[in-house]
PDB file with one MODEL, atoms N, CA, C and O in Angstrom:
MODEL        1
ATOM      1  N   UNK A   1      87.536-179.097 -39.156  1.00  0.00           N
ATOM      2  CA  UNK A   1      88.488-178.175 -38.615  1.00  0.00           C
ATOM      3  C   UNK A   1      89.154-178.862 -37.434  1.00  0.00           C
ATOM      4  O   UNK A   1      88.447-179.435 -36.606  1.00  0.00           O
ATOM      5  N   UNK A   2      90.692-178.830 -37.291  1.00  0.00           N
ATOM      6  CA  UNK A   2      90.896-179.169 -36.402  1.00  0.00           C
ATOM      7  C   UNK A   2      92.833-179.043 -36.575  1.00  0.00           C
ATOM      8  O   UNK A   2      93.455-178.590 -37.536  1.00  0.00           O
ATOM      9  N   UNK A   3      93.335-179.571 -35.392  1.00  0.00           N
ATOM     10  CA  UNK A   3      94.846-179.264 -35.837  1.00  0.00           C
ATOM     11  C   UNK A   3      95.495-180.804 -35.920  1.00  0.00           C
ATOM     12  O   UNK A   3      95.337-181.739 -35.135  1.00  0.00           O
ATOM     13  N   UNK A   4      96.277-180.735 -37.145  1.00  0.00           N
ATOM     14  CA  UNK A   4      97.285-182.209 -37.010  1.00  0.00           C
ATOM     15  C   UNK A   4      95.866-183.404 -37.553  1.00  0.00           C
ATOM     16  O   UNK A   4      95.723-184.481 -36.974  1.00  0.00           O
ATOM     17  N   UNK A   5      95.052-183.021 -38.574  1.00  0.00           N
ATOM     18  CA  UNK A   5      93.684-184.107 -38.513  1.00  0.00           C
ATOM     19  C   UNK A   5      94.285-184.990 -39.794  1.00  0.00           C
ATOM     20  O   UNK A   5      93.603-185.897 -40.271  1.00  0.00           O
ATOM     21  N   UNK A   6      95.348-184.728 -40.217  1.00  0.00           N
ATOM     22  CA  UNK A   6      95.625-185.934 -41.068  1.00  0.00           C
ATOM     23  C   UNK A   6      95.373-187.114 -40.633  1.00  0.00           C
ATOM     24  O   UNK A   6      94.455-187.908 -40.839  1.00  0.00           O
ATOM     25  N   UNK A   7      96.307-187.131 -40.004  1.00  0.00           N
ATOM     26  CA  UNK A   7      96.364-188.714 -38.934  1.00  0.00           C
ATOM     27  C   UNK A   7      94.658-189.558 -38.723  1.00  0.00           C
ATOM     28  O   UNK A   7      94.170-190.576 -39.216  1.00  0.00           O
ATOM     29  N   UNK A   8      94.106-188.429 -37.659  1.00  0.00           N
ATOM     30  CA  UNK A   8      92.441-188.906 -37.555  1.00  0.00           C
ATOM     31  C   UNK A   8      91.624-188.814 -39.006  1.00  0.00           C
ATOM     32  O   UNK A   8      90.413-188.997 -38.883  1.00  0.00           O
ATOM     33  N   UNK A   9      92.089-188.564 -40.340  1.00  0.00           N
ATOM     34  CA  UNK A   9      90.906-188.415 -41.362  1.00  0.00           C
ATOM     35  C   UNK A   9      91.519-189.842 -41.447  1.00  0.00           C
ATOM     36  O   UNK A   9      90.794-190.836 -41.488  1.00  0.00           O
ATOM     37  N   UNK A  10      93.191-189.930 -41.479  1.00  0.00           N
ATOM     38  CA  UNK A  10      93.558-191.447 -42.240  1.00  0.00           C
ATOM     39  C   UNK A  10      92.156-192.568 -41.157  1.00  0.00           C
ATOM     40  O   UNK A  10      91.070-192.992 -41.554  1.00  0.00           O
ATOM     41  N   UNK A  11      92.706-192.697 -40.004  1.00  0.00           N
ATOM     42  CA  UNK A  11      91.749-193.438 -39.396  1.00  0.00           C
ATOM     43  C   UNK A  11      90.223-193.493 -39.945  1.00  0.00           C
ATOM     44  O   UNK A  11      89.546-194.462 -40.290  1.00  0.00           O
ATOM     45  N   UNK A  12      89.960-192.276 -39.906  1.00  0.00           N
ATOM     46  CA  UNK A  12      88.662-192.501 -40.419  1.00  0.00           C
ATOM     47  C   UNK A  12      87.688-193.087 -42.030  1.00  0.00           C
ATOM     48  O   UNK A  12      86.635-193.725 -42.014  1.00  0.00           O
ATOM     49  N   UNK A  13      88.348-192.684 -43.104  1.00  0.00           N
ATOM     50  CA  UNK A  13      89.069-193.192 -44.487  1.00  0.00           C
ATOM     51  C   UNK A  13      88.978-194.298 -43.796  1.00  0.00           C
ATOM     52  O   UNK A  13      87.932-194.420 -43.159  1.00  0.00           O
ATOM     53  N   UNK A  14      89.739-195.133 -43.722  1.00  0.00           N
ATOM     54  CA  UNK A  14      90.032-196.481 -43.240  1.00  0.00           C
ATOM     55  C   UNK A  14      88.639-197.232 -42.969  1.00  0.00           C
ATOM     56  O   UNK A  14      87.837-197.798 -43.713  1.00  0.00           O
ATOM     57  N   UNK A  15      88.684-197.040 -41.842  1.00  0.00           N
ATOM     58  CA  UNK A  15      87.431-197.183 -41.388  1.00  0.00           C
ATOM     59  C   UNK A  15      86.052-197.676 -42.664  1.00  0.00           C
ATOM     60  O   UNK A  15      85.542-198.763 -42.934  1.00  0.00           O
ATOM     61  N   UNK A  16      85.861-196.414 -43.139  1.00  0.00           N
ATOM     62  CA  UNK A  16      84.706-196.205 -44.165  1.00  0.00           C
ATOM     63  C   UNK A  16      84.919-196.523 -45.073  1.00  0.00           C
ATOM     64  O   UNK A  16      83.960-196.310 -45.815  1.00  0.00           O
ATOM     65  N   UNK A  17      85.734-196.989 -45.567  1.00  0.00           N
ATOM     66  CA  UNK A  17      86.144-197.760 -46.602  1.00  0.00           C
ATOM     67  C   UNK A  17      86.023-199.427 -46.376  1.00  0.00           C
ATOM     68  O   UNK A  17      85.392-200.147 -47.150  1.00  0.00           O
ATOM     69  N   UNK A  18      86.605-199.827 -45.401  1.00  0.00           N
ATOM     70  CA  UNK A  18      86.480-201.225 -44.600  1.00  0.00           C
ATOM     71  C   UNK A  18      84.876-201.337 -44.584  1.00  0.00           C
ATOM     72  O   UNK A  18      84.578-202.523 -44.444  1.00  0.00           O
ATOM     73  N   UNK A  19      83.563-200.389 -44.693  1.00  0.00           N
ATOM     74  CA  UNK A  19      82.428-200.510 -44.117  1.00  0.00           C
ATOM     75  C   UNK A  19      81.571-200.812 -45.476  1.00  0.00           C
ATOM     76  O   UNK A  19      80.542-201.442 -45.719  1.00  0.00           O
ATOM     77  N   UNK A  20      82.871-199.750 -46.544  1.00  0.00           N
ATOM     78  CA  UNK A  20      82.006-199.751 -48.310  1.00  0.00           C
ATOM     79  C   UNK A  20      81.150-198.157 -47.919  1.00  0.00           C
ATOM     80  O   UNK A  20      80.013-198.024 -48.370  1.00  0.00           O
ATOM     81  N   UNK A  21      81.669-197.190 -47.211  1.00  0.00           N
ATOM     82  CA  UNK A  21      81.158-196.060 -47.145  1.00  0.00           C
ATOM     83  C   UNK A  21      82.513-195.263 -47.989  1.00  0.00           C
ATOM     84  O   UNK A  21      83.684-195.630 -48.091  1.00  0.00           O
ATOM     85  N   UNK A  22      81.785-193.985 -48.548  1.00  0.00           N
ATOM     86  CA  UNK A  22      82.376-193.083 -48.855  1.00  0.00           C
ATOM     87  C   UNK A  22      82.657-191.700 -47.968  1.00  0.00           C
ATOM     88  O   UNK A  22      81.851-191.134 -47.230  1.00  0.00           O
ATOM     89  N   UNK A  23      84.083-191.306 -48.265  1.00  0.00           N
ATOM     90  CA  UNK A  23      84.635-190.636 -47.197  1.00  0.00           C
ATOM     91  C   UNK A  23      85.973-189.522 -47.594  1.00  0.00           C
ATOM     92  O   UNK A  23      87.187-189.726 -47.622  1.00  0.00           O
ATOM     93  N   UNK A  24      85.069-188.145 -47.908  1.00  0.00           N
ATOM     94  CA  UNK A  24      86.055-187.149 -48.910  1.00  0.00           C
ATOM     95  C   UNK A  24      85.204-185.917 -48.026  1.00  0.00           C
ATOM     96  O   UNK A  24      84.170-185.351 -48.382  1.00  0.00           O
ATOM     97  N   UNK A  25      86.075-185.679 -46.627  1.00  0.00           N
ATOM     98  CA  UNK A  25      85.585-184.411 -45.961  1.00  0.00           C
ATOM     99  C   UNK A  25      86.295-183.796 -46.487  1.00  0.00           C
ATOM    100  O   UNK A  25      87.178-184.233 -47.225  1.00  0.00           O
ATOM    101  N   UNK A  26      85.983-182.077 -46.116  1.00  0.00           N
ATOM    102  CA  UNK A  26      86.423-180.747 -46.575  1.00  0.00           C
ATOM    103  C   UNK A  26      87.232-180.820 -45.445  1.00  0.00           C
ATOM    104  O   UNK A  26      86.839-181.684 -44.661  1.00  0.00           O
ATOM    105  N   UNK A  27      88.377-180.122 -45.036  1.00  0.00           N
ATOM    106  CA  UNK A  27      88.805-179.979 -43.771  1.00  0.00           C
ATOM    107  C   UNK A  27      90.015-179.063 -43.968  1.00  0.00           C
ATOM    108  O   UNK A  27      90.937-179.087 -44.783  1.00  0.00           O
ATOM    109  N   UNK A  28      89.636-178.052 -42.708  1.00  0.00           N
ATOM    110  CA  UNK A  28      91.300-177.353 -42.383  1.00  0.00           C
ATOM    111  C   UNK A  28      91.774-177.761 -41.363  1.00  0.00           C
ATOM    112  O   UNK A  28      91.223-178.492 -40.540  1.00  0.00           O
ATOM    113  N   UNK A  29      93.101-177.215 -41.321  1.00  0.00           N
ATOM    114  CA  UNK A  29      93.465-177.723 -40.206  1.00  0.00           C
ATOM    115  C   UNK A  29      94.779-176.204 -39.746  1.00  0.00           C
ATOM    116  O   UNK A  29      95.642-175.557 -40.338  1.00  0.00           O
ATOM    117  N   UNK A  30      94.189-176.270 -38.387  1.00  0.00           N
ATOM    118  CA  UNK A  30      94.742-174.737 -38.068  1.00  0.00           C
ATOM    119  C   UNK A  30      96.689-175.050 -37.966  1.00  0.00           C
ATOM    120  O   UNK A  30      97.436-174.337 -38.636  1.00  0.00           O
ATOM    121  N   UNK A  31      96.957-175.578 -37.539  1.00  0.00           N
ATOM    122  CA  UNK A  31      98.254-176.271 -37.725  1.00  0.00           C
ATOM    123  C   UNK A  31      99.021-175.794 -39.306  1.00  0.00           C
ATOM    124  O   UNK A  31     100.117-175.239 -39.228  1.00  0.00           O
ATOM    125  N   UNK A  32      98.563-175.971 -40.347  1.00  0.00           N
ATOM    126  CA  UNK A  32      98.647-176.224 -41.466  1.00  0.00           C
ATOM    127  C   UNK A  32      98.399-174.803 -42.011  1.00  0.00           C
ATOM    128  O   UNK A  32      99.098-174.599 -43.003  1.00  0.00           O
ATOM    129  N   UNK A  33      97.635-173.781 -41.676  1.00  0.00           N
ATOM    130  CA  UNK A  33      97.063-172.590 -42.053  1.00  0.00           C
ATOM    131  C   UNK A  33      98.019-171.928 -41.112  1.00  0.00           C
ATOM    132  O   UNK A  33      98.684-171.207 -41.856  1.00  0.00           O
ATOM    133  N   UNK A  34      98.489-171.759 -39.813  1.00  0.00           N
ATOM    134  CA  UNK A  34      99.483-171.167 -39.405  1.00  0.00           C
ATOM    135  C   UNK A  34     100.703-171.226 -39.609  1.00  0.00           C
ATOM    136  O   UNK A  34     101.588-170.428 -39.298  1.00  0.00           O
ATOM    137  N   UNK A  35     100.773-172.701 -40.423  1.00  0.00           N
ATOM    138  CA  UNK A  35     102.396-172.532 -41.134  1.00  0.00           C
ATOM    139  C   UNK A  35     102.703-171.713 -41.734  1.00  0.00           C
ATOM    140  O   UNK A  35     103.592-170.876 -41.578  1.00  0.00           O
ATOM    141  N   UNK A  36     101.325-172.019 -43.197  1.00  0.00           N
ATOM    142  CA  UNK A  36     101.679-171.486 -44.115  1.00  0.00           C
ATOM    143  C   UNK A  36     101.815-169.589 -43.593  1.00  0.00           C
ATOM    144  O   UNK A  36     102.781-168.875 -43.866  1.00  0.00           O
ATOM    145  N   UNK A  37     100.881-169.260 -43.011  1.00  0.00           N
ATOM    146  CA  UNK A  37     100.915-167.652 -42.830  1.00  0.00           C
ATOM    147  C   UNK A  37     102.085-167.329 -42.159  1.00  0.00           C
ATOM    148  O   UNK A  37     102.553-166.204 -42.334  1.00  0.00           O
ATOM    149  N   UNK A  38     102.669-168.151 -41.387  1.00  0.00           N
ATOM    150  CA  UNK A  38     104.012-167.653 -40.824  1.00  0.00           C
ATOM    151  C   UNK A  38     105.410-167.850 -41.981  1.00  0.00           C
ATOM    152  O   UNK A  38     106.528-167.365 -41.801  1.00  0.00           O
ATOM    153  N   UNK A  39     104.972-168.702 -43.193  1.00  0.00           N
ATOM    154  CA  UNK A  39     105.897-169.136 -44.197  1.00  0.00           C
ATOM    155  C   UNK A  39     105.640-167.534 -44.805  1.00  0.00           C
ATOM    156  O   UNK A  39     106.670-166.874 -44.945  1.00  0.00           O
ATOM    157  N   UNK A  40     104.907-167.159 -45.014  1.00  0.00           N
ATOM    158  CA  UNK A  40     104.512-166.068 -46.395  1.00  0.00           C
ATOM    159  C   UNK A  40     105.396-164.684 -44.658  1.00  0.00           C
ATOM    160  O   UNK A  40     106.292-163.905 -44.983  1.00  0.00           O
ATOM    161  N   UNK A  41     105.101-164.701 -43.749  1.00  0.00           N
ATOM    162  CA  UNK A  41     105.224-163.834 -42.960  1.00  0.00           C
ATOM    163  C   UNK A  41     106.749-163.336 -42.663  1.00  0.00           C
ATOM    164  O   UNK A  41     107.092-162.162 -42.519  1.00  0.00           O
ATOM    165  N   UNK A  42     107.558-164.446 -42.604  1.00  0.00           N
ATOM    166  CA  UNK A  42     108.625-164.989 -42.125  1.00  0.00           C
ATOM    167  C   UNK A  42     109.564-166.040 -42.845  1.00  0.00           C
ATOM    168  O   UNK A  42     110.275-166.883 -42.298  1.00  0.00           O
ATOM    169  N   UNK A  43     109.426-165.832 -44.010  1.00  0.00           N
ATOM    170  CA  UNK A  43     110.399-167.281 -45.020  1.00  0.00           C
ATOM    171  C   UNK A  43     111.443-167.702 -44.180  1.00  0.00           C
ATOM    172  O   UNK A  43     111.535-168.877 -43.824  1.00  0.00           O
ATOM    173  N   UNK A  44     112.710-166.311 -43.633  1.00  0.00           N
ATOM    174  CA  UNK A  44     113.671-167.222 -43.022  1.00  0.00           C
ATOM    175  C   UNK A  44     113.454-167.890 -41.515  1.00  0.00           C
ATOM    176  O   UNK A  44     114.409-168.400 -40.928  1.00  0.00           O
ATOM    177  N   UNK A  45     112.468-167.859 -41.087  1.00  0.00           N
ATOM    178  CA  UNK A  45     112.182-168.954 -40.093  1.00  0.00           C
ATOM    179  C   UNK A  45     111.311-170.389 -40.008  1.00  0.00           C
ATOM    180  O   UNK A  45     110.519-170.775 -40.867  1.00  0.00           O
ATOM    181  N   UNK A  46     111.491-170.752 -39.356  1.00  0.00           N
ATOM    182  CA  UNK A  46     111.049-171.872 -39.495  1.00  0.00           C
ATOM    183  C   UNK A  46     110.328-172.140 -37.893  1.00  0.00           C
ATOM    184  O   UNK A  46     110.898-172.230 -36.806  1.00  0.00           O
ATOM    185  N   UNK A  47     109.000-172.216 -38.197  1.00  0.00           N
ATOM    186  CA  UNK A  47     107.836-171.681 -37.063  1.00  0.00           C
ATOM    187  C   UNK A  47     107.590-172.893 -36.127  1.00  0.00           C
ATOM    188  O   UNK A  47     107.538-174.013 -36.635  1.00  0.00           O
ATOM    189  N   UNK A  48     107.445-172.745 -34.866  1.00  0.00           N
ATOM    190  CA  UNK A  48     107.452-173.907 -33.902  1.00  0.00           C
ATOM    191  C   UNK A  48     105.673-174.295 -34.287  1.00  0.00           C
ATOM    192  O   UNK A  48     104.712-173.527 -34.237  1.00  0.00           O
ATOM    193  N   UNK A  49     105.717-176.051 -34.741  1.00  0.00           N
ATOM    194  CA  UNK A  49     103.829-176.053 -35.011  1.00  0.00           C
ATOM    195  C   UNK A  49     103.490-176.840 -33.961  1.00  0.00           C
ATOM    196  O   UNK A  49     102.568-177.644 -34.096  1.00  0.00           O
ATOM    197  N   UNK A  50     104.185-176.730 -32.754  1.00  0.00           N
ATOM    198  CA  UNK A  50     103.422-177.300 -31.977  1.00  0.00           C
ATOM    199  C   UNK A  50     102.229-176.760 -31.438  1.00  0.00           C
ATOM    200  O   UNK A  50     102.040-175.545 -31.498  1.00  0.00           O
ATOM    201  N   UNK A  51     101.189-177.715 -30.784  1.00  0.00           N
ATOM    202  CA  UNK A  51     100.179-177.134 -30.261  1.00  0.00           C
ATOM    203  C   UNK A  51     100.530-175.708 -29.293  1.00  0.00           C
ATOM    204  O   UNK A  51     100.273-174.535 -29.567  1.00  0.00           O
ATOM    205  N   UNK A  52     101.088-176.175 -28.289  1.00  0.00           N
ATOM    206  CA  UNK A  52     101.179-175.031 -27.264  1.00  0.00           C
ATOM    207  C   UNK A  52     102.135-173.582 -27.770  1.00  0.00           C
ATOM    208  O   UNK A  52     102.192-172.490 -27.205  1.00  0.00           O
ATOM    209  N   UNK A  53     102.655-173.928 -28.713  1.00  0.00           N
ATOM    210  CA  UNK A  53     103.379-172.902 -29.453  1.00  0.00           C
ATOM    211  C   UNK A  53     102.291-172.011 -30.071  1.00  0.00           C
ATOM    212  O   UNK A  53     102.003-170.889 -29.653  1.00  0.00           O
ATOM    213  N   UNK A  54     101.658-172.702 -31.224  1.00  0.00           N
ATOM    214  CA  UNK A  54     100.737-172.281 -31.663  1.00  0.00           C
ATOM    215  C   UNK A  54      99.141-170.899 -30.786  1.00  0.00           C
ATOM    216  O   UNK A  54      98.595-169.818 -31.005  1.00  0.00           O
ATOM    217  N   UNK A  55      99.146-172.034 -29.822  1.00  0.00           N
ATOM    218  CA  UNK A  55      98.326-171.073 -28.565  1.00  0.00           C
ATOM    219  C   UNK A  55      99.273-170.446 -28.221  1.00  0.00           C
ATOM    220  O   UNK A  55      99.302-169.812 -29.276  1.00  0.00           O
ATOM    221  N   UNK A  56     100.368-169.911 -27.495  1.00  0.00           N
ATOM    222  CA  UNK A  56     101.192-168.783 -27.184  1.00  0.00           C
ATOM    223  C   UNK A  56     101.049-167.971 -28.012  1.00  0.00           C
ATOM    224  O   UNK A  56     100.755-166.816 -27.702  1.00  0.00           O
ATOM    225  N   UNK A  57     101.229-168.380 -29.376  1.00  0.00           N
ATOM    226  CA  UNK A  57     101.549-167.153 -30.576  1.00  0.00           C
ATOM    227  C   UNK A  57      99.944-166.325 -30.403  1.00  0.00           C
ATOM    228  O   UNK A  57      99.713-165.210 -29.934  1.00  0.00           O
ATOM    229  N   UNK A  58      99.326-166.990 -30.776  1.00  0.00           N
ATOM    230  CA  UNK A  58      97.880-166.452 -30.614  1.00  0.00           C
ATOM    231  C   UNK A  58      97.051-166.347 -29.065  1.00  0.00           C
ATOM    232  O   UNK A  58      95.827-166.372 -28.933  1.00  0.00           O
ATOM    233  N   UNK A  59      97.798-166.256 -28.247  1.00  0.00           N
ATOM    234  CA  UNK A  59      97.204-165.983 -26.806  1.00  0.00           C
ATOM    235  C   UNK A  59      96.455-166.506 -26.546  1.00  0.00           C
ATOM    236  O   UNK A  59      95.599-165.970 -25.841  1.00  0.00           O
ATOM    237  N   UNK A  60      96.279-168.155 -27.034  1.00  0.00           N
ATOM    238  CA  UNK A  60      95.289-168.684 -26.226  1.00  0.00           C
ATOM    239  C   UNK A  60      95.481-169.762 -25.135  1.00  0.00           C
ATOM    240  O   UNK A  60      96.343-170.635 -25.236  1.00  0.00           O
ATOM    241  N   UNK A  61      94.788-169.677 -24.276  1.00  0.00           N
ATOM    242  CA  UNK A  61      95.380-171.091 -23.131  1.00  0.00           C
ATOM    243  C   UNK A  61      94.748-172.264 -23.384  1.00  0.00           C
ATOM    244  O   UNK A  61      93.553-172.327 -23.675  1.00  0.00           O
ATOM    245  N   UNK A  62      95.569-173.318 -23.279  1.00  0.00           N
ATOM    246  CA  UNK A  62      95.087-174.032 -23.612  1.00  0.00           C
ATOM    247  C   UNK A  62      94.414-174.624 -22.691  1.00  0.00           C
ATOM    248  O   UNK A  62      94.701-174.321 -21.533  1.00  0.00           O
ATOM    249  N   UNK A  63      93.196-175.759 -22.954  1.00  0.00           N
ATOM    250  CA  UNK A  63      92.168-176.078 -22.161  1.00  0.00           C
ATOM    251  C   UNK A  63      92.345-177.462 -22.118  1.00  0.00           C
ATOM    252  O   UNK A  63      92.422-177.907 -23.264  1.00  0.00           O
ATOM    253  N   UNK A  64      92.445-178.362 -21.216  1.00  0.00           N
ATOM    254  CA  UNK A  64      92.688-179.920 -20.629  1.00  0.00           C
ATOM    255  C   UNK A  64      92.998-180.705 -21.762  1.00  0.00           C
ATOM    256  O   UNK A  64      92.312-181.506 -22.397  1.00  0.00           O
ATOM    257  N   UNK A  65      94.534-180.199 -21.932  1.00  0.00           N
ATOM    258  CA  UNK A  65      95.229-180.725 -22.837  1.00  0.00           C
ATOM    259  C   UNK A  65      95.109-182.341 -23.043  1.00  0.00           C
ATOM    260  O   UNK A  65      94.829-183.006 -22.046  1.00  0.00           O
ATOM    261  N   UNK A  66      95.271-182.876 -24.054  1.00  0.00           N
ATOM    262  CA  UNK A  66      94.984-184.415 -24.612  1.00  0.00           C
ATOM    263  C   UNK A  66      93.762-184.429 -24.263  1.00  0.00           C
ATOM    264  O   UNK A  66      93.434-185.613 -24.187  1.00  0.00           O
ATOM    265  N   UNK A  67      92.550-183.487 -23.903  1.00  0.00           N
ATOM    266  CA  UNK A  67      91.347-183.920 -23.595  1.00  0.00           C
ATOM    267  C   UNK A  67      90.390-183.606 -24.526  1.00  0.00           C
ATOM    268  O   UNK A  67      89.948-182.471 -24.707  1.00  0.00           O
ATOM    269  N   UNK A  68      89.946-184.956 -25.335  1.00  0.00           N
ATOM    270  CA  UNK A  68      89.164-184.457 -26.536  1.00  0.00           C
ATOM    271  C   UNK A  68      87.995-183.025 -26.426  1.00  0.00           C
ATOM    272  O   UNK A  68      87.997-182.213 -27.351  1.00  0.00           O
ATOM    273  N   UNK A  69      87.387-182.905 -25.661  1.00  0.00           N
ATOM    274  CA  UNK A  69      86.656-181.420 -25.245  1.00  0.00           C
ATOM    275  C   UNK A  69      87.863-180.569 -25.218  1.00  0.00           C
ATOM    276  O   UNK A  69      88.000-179.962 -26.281  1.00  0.00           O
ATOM    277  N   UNK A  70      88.573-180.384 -24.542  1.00  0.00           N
ATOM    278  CA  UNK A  70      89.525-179.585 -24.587  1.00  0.00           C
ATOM    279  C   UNK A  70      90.259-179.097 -25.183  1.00  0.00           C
ATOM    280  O   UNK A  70      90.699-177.955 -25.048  1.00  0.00           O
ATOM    281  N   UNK A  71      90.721-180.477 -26.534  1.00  0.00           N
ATOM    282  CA  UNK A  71      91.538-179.520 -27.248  1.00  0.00           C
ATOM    283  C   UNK A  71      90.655-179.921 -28.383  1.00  0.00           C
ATOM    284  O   UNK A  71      91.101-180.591 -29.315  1.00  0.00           O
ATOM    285  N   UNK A  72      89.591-179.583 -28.334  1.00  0.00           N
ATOM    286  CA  UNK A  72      88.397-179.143 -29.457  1.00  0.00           C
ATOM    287  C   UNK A  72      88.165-177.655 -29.296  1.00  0.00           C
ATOM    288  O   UNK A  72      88.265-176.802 -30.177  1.00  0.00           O
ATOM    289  N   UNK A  73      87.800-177.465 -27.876  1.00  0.00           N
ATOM    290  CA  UNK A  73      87.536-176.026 -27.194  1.00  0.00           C
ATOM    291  C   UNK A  73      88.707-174.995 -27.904  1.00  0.00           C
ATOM    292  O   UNK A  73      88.630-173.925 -28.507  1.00  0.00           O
ATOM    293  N   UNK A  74      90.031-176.059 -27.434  1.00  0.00           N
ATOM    294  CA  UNK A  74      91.351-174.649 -28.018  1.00  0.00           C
ATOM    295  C   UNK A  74      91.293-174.610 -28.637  1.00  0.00           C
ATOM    296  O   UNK A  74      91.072-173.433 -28.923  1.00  0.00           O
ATOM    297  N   UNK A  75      91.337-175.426 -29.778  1.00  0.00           N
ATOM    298  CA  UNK A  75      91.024-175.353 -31.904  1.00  0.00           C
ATOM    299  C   UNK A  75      90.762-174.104 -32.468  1.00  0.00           C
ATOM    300  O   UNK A  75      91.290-173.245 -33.173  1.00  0.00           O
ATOM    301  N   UNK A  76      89.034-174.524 -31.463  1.00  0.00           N
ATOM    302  CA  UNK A  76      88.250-173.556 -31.720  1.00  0.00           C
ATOM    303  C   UNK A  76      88.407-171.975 -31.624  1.00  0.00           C
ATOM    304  O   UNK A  76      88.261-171.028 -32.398  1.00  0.00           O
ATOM    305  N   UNK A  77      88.765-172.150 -30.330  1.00  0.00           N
ATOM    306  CA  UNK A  77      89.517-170.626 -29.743  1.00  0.00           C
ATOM    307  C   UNK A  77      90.585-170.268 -30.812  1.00  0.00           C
ATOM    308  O   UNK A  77      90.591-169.305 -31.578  1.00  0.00           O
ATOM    309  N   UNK A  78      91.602-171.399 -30.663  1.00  0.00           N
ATOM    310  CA  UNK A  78      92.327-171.089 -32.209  1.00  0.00           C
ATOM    311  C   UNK A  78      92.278-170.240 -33.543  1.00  0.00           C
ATOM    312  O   UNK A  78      93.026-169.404 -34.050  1.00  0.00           O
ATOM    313  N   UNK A  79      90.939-170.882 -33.928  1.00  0.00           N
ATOM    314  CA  UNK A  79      90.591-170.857 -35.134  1.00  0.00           C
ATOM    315  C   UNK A  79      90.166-169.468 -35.363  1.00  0.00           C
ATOM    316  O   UNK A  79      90.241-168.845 -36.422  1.00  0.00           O
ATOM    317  N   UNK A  80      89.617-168.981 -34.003  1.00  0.00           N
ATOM    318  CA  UNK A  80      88.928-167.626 -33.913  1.00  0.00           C
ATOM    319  C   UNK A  80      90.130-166.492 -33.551  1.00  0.00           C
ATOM    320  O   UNK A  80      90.177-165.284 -33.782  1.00  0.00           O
ATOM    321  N   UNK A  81      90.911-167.245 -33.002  1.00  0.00           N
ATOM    322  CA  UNK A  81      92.359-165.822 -32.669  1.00  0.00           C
ATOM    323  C   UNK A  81      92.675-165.718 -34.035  1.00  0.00           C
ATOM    324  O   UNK A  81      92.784-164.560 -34.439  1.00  0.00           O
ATOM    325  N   UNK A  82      92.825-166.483 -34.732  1.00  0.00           N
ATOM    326  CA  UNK A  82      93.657-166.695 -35.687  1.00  0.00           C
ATOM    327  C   UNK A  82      93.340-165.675 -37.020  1.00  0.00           C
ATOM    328  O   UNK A  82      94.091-165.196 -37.870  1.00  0.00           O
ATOM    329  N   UNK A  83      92.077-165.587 -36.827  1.00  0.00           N
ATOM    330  CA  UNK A  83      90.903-164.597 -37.822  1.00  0.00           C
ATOM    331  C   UNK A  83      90.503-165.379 -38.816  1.00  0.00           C
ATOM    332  O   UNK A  83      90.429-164.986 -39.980  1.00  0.00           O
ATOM    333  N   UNK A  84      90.208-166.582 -38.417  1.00  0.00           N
ATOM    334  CA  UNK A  84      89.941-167.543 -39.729  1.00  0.00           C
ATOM    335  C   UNK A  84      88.304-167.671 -39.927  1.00  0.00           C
ATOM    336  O   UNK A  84      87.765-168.390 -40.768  1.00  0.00           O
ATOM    337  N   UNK A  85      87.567-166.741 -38.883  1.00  0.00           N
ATOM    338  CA  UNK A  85      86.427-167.006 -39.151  1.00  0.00           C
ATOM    339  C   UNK A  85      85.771-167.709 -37.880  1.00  0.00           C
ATOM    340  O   UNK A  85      86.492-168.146 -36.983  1.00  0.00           O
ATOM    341  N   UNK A  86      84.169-167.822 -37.822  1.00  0.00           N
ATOM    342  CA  UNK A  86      83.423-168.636 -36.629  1.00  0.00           C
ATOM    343  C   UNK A  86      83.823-170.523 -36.861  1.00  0.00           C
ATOM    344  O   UNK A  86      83.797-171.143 -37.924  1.00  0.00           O
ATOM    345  N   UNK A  87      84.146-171.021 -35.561  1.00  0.00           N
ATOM    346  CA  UNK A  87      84.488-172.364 -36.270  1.00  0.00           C
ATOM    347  C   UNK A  87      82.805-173.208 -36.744  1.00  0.00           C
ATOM    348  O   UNK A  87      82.801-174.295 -37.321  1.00  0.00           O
TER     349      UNK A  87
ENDMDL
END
């Protein structure tokens, strides 16, 4: 779980592959799940996915932004405004 984790699975893939490990996580990504619900919500708009957008919409503040704890913490908080469940 996490937002925008394409990028970090590519890295990681990479990685584990370079090692001869196998590497096929499950993953959401709240980014990606708030599109889509604002796509089905809202067709004629086109939804801001930035992080801090994302926390506004769902009232959450964000916590020491670019700081890996931090924006693990908001995800999380995220994930839980969002009604997606315990992360």
């Amino acid at each position: 779980m996490g937002y925008a984790i394409a990028f970090d699975v590519a890295f990681l893939r990479r990685d584990c592959k370079a090692l001869g490990l196998a590497f096929s996580p499950r993953t959401s990504d709240v980014r990606e799940i708030y599109a889509a619900r604002m796509q089905r919500r809202h067709p004629e708009v086109t939804p801001d996915l930035k992080f801090e957008a994302i926390c506004q919409a769902a009232r959450v503040t964000p916590m020491g932004r670019h700081d890996a704890l931090g924006d693990a913490v908001t995800t999380a908080l995220l994930w839980i405004a969002l009604g997606l469940g315990k992360p």
